[in-house]
PDB file of C-alpha atoms in Angstrom:
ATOM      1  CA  UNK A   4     -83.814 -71.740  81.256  1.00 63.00           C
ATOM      2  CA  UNK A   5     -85.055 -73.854  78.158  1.00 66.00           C
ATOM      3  CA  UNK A   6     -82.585 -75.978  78.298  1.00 66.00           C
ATOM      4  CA  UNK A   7     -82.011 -76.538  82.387  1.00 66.00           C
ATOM      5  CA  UNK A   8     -85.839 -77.683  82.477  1.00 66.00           C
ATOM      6  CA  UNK A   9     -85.912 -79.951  79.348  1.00 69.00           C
ATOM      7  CA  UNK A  10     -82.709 -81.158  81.275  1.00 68.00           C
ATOM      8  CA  UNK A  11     -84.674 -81.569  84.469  1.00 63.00           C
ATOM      9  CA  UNK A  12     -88.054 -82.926  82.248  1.00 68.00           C
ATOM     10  CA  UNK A  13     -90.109 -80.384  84.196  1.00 68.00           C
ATOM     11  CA  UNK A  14     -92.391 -78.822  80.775  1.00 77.00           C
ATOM     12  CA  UNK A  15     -94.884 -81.092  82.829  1.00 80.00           C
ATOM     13  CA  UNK A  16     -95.063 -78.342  85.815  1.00 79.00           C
ATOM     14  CA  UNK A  17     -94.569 -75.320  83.386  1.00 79.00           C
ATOM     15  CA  UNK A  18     -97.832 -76.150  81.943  1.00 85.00           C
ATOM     16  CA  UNK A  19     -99.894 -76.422  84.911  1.00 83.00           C
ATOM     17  CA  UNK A  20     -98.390 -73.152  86.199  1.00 82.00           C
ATOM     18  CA  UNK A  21     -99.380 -71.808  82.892  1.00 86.00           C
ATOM     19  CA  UNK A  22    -103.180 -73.101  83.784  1.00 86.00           C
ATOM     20  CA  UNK A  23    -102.893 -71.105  87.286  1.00 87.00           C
ATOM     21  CA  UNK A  24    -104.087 -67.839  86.345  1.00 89.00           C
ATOM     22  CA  UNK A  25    -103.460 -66.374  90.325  1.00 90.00           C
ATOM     23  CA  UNK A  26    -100.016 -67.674  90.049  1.00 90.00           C
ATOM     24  CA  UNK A  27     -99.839 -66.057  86.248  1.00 92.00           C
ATOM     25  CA  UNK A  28    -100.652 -62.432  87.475  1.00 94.00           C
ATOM     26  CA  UNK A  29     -98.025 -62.718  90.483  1.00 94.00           C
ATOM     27  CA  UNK A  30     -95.594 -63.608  87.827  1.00 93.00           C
ATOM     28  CA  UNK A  31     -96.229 -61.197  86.175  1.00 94.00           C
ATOM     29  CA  UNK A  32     -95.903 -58.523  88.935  1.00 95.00           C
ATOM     30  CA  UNK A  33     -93.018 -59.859  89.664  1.00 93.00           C
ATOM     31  CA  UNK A  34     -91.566 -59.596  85.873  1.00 93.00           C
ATOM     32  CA  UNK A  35     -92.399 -55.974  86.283  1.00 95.00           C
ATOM     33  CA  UNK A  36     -90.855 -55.137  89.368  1.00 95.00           C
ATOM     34  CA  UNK A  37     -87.600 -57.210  87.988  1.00 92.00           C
ATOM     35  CA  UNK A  38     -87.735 -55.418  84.829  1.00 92.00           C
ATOM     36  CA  UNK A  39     -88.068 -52.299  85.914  1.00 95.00           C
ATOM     37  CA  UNK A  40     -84.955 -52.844  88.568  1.00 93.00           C
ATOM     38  CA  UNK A  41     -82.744 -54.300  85.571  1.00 89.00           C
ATOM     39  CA  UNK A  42     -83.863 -50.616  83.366  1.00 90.00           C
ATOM     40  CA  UNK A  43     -83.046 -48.704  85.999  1.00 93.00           C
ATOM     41  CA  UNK A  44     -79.634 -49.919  86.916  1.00 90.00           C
ATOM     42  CA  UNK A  45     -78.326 -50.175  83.127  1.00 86.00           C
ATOM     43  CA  UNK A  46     -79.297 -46.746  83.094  1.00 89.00           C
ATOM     44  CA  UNK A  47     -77.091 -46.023  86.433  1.00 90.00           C
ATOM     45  CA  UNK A  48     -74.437 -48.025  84.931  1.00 84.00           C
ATOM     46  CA  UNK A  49     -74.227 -46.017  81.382  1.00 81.00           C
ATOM     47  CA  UNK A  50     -75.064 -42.350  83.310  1.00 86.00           C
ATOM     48  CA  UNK A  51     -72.067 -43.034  85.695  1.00 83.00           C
ATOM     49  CA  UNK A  52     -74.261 -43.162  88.690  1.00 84.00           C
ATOM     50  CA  UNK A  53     -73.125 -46.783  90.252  1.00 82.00           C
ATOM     51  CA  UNK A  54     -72.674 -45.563  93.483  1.00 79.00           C
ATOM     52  CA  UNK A  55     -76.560 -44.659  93.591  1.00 82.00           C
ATOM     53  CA  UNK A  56     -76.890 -47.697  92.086  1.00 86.00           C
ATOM     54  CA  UNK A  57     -74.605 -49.553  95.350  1.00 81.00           C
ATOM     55  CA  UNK A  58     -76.964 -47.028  97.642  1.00 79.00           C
ATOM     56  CA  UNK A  59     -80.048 -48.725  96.114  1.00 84.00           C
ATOM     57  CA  UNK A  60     -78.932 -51.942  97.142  1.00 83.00           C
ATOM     58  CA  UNK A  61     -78.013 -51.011  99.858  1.00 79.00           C
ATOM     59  CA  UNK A  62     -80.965 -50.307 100.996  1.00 81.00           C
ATOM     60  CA  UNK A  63     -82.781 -53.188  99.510  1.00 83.00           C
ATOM     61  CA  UNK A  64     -81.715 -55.721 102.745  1.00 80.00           C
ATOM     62  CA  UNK A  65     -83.523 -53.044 105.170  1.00 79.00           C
ATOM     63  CA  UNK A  66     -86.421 -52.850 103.130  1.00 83.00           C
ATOM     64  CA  UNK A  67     -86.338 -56.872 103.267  1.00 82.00           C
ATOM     65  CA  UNK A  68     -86.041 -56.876 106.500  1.00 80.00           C
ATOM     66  CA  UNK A  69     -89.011 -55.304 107.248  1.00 82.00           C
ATOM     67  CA  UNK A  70     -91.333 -56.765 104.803  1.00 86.00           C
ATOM     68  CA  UNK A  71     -89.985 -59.631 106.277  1.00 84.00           C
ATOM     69  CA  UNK A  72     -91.079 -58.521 109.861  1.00 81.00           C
ATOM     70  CA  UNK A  73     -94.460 -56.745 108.551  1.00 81.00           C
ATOM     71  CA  UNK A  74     -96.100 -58.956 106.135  1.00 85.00           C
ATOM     72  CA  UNK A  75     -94.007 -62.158 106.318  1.00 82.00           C
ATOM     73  CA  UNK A  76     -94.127 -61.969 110.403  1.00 83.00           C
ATOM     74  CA  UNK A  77     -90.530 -62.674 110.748  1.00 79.00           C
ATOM     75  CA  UNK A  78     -89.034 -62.236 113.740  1.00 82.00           C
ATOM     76  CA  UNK A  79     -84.956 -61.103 114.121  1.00 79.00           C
ATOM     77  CA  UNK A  80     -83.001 -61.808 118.031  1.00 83.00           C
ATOM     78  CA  UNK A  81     -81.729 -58.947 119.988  1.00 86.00           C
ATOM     79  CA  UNK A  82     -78.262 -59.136 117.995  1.00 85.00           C
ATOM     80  CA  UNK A  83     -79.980 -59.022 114.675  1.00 81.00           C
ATOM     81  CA  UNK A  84     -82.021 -56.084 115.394  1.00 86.00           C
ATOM     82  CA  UNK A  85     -78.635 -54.559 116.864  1.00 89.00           C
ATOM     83  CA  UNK A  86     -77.155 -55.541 113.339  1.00 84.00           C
ATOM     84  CA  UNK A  87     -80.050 -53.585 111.406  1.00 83.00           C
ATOM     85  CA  UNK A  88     -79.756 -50.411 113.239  1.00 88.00           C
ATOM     86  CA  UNK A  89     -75.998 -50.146 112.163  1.00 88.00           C
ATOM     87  CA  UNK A  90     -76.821 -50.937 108.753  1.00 82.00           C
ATOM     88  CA  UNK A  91     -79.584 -48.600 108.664  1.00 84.00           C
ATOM     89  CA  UNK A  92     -77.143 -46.022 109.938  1.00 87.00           C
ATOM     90  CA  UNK A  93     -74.698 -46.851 107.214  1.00 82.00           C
ATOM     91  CA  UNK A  94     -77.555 -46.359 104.450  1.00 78.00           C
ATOM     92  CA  UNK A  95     -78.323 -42.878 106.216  1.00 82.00           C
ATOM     93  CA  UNK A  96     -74.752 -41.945 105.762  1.00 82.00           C
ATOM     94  CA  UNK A  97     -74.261 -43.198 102.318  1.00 74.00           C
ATOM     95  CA  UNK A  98     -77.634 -41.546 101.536  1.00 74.00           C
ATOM     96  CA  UNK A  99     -76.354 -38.325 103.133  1.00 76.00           C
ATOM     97  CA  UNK A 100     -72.689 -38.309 101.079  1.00 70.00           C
ATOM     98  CA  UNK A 101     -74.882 -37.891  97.986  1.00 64.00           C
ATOM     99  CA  UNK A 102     -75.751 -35.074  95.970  1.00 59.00           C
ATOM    100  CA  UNK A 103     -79.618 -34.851  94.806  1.00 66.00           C
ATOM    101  CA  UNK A 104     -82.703 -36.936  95.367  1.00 74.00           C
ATOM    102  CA  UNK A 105     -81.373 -40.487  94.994  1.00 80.00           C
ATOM    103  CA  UNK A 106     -84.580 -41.403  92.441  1.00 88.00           C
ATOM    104  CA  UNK A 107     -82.073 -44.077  90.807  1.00 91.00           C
ATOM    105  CA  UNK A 108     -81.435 -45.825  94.225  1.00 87.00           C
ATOM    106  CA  UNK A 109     -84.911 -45.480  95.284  1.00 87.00           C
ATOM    107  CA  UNK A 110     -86.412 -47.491  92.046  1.00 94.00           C
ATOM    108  CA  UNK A 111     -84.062 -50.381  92.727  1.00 93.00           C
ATOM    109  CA  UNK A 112     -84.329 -50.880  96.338  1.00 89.00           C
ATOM    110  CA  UNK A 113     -88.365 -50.570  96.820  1.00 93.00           C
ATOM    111  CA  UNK A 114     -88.833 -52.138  92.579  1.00 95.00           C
ATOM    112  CA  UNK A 115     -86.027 -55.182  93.833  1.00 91.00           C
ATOM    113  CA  UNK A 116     -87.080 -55.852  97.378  1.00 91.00           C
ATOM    114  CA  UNK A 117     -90.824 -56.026  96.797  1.00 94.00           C
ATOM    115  CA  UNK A 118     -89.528 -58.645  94.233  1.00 92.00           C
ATOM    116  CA  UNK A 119     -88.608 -60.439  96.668  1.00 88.00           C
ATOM    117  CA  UNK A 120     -91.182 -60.478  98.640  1.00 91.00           C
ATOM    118  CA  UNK A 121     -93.709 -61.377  95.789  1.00 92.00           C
ATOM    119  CA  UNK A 122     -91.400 -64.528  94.781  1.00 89.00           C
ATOM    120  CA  UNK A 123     -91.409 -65.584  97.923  1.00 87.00           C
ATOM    121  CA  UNK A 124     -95.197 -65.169  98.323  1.00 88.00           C
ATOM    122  CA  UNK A 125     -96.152 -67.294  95.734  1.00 86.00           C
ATOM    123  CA  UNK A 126     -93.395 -70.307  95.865  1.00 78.00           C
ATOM    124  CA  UNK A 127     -92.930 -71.821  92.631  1.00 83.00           C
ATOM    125  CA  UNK A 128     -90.325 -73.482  91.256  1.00 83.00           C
ATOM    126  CA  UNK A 129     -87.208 -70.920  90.702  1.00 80.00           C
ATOM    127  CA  UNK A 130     -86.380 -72.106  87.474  1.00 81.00           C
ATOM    128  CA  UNK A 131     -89.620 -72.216  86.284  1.00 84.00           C
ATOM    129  CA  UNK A 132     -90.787 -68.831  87.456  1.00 84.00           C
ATOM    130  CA  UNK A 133     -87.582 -66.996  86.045  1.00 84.00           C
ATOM    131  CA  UNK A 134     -88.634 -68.445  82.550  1.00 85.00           C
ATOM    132  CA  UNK A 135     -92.223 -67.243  83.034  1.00 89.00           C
ATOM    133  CA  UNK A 136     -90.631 -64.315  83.967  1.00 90.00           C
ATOM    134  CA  UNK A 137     -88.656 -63.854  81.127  1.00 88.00           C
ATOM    135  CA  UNK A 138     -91.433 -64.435  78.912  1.00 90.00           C
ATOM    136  CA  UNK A 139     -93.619 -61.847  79.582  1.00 91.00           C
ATOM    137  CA  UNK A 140     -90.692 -59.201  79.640  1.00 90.00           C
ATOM    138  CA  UNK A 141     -89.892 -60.270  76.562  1.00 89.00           C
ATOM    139  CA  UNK A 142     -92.540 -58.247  74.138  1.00 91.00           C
ATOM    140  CA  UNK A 143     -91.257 -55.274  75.954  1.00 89.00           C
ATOM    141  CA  UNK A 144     -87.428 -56.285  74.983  1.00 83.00           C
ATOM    142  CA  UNK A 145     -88.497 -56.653  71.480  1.00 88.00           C
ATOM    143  CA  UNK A 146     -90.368 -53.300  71.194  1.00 88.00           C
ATOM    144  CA  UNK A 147     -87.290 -51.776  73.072  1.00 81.00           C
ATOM    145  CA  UNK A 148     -84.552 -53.114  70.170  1.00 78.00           C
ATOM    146  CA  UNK A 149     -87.380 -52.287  67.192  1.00 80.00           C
ATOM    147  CA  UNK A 150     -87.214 -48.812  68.577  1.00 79.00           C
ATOM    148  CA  UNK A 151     -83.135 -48.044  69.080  1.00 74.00           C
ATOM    149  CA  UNK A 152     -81.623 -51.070  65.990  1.00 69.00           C
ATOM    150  CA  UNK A 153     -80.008 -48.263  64.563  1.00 65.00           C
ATOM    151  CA  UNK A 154     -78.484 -47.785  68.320  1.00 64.00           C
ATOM    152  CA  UNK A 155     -77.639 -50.978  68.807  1.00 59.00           C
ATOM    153  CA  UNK A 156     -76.127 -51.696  64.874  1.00 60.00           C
ATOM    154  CA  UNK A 157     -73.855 -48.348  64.941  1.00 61.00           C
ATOM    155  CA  UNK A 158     -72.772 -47.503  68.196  1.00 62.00           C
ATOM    156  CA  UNK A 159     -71.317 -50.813  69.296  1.00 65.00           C
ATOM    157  CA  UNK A 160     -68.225 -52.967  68.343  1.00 70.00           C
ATOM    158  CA  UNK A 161     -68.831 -56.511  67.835  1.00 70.00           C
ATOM    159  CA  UNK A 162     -67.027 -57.699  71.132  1.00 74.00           C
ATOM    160  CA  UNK A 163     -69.746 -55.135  73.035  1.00 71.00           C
ATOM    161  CA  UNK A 164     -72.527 -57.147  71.536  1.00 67.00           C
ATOM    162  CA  UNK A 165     -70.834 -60.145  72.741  1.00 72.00           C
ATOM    163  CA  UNK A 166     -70.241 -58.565  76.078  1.00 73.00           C
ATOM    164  CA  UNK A 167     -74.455 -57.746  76.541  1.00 71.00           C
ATOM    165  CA  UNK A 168     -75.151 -61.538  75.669  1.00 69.00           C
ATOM    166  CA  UNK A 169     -73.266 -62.520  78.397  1.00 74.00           C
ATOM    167  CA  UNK A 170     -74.367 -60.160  80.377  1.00 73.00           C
ATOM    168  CA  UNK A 171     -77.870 -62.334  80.041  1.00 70.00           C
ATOM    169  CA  UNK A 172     -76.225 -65.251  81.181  1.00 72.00           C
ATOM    170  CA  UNK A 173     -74.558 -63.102  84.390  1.00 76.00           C
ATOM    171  CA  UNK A 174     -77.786 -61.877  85.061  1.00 76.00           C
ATOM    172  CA  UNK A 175     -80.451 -65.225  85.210  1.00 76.00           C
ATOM    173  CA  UNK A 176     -77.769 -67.189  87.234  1.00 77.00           C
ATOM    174  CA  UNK A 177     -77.392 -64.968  90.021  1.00 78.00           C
ATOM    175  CA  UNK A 178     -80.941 -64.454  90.015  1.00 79.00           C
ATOM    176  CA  UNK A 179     -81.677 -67.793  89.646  1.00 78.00           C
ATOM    177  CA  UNK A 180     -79.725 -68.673  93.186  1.00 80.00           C
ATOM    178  CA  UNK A 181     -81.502 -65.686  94.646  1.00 79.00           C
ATOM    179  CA  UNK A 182     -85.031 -67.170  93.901  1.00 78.00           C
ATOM    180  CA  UNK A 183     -83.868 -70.826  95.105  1.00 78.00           C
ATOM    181  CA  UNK A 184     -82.263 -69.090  98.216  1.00 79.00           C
ATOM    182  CA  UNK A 185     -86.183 -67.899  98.886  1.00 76.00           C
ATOM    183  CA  UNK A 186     -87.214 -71.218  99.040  1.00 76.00           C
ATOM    184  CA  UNK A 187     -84.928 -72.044 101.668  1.00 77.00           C
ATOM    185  CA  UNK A 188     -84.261 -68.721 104.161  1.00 78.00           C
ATOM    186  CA  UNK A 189     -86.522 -66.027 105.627  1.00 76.00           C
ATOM    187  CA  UNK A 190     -86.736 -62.660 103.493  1.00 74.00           C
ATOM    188  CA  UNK A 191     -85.265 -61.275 106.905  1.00 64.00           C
ATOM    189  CA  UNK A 192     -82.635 -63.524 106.491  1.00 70.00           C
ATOM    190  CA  UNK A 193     -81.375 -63.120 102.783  1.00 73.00           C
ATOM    191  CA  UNK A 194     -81.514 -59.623 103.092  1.00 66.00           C
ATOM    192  CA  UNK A 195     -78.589 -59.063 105.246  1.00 68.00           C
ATOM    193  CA  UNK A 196     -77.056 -61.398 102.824  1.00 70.00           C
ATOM    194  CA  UNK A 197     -77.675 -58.675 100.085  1.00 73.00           C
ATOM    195  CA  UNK A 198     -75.142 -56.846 101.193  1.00 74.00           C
ATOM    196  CA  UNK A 199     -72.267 -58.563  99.381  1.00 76.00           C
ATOM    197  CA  UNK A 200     -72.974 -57.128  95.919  1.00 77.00           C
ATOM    198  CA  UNK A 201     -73.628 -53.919  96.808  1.00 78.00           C
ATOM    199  CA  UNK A 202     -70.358 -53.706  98.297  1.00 78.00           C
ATOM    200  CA  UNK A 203     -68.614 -55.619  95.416  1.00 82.00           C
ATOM    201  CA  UNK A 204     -70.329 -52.175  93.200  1.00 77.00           C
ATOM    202  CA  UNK A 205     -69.099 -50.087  95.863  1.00 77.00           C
ATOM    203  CA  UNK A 206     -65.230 -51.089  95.394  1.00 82.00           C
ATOM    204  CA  UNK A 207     -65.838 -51.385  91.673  1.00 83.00           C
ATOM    205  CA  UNK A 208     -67.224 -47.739  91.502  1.00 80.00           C
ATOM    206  CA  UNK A 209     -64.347 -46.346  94.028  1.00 81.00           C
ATOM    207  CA  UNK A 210     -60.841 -48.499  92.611  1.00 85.00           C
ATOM    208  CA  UNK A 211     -62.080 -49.582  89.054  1.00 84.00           C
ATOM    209  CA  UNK A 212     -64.283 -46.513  87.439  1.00 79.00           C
ATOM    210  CA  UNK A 213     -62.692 -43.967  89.885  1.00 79.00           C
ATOM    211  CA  UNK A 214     -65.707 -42.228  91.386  1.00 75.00           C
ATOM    212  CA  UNK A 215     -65.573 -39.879  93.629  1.00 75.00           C
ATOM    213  CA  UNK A 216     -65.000 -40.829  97.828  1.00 73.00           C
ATOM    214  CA  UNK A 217     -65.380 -39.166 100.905  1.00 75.00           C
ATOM    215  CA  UNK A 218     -64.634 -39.928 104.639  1.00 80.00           C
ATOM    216  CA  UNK A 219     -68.348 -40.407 104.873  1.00 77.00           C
ATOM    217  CA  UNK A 220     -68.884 -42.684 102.298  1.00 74.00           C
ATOM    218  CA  UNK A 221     -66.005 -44.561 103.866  1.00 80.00           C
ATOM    219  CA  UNK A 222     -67.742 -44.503 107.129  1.00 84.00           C
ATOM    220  CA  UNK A 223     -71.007 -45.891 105.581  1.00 79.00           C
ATOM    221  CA  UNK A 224     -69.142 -48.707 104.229  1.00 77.00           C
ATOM    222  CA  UNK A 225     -67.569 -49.431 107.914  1.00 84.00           C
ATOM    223  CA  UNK A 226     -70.852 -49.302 109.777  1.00 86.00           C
ATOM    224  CA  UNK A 227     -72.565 -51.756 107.255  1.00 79.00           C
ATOM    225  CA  UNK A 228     -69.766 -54.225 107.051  1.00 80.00           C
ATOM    226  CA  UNK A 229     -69.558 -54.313 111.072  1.00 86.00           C
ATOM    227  CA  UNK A 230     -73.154 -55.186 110.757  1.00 82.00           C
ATOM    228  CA  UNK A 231     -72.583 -58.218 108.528  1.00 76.00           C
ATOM    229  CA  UNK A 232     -69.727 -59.402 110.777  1.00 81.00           C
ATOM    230  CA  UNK A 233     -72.210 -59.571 113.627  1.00 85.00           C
ATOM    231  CA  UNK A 234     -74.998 -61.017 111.603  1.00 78.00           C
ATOM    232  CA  UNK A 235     -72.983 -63.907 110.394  1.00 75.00           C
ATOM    233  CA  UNK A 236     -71.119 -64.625 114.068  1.00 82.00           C
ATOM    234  CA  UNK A 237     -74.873 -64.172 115.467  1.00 80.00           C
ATOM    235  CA  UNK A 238     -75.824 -67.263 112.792  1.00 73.00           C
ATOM    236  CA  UNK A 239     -72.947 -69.052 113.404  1.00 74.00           C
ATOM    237  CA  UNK A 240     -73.783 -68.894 117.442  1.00 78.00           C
ATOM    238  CA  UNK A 241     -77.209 -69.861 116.765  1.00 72.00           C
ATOM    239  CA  UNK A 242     -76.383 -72.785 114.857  1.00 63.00           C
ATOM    240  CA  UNK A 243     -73.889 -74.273 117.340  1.00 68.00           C
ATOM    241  CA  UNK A 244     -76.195 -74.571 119.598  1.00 65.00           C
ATOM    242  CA  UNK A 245     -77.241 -77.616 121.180  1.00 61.00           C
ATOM    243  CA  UNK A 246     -80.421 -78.704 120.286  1.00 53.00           C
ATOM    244  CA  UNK A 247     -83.053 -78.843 123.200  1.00 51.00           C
ATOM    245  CA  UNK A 248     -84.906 -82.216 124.179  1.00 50.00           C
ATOM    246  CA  UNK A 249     -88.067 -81.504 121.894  1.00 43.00           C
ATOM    247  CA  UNK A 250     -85.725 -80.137 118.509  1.00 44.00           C
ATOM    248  CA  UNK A 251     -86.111 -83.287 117.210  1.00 44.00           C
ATOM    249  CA  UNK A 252     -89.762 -83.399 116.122  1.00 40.00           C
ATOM    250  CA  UNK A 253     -88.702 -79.781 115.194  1.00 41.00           C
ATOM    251  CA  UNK A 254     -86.388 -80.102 113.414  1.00 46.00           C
ATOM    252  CA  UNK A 255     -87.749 -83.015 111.302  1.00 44.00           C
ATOM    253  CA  UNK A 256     -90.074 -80.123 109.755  1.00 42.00           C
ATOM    254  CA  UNK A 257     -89.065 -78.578 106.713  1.00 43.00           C
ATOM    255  CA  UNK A 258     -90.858 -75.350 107.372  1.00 41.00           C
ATOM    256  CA  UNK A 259     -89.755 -74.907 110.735  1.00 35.00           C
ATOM    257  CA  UNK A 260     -86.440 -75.566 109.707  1.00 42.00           C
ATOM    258  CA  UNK A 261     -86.548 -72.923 106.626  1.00 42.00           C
ATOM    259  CA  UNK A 262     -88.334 -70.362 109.263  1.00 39.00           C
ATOM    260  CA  UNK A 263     -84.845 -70.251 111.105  1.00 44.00           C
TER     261      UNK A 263
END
């Protein structure tokens, strides 16, 4: 981040966001929701649990949705609502395949999703706001390495060190696009979108780290996938239309543009 904003010469804007204290304290809610989402799902990860993790996510579109609708007043057509009542559906069913109270995919939908919604609340910069971000998590990051160095020093082959700082790197750039995507789409909108990496964990968790399936997991997967399909063919309609005789002054607004 250091180096894409010298590259950009935007220290200028950093330090009047740092002179914003309302902006300060939403990124800062936001670093904690964030944080506590990345936590959370390195804990899945290491306590074999990545299908809760995939449920989480899962679940993270609906619950964008409808912040999206509620707070953001968003509005979805007829197919779009038909599209989030299959998806919901498939959640139910994934939910239901499950053994125990899914805490783990609880914490990331609800801790990811209100992200979300607080990022795109408060519109800064993306790049600037991940670094602000970063910044305040990272007292906690140092306290968390004081207390487990001899974890970290013993337990781990030099190549797995390697492997976690890239794992940085794999984590800001994805996140980065998902705060720049904010800027652009409705929270209604992007959160269908979410459904691609859960469903890239999904087939990880199932043909790579050989989890456990079901037929109703399978049938999950089906009923949220059909529900993509018809959200993207719904856009892609939408978008083909032609425009009407007064969607040119429309259209010449950004923010009427980025509602759609």
């Amino acid at each position: 981040m250091v180096l894409l904003l010298t590259g950009q010469a935007r220290w200028a804007q950093v330090a009047s966001t740092l002179r914003d204290r309302r902006t300060l304290l939403w990124l800062l809610l936001a670093a904690l929701l964030v944080g506590l989402n990345w936590l959370v799902f390195v804990y899945a990860v290491l306590q074999g649990q990545i299908l809760q993790a995939s449920l989480g996510y899962y679940i993270t579109p609906l619950l964008s949705v409808l912040l999206g609708l509620g707070v953001l007043r968003e509005t979805l057509r007829p197919l779009q609502w038909c599209c989030f009542a299959l998806a919901l559906v498939g959640v139910i069913l994934t939910a239901l395949a499950g053994t125990g109270f899914p805490w783990i995919a609880l914490t990331l939908a609800f801790s990811f999703s209100f992200y979300g919604l607080v990022r795109k609340l408060i519109r800064i910069e993306p790049a600037i706001g991940l670094l602000l971000e970063t910044t305040f998590l990272l007292p906690l990051a140092i306290g968390w390495l004081y207390f487990t160095w001899s974890d970290w020093t013993t337990g781990l082959a030099p190549l797995d060190h390697g492997l976690l700082a890239l794992a940085g790197v794999i984590t800001a750039v994805p996140l980065l696009c998902f705060n720049q995507a904010l800027q652009r789409l409705r929270l209604s909108t992007l959160g269908f979108m979410q459904y691609v990496g859960p469903s890239v964990q999904f087939l990880l968790a199932v043909f790579l780290l050989q989890e456990p399936m079901n037929p109703r997991r399978w049938m999950s997967f089906a009923f949220i996938w059909v529900a993509l399909a018809l959200f993207t063919l719904d856009s892609w309609n939408h978008h083909r239309k032609p425009p009407g005789p007064w969607s040119k002054s429309a259209n010449s607004s950004p923010h009427l543009r980025a509602a759609r």
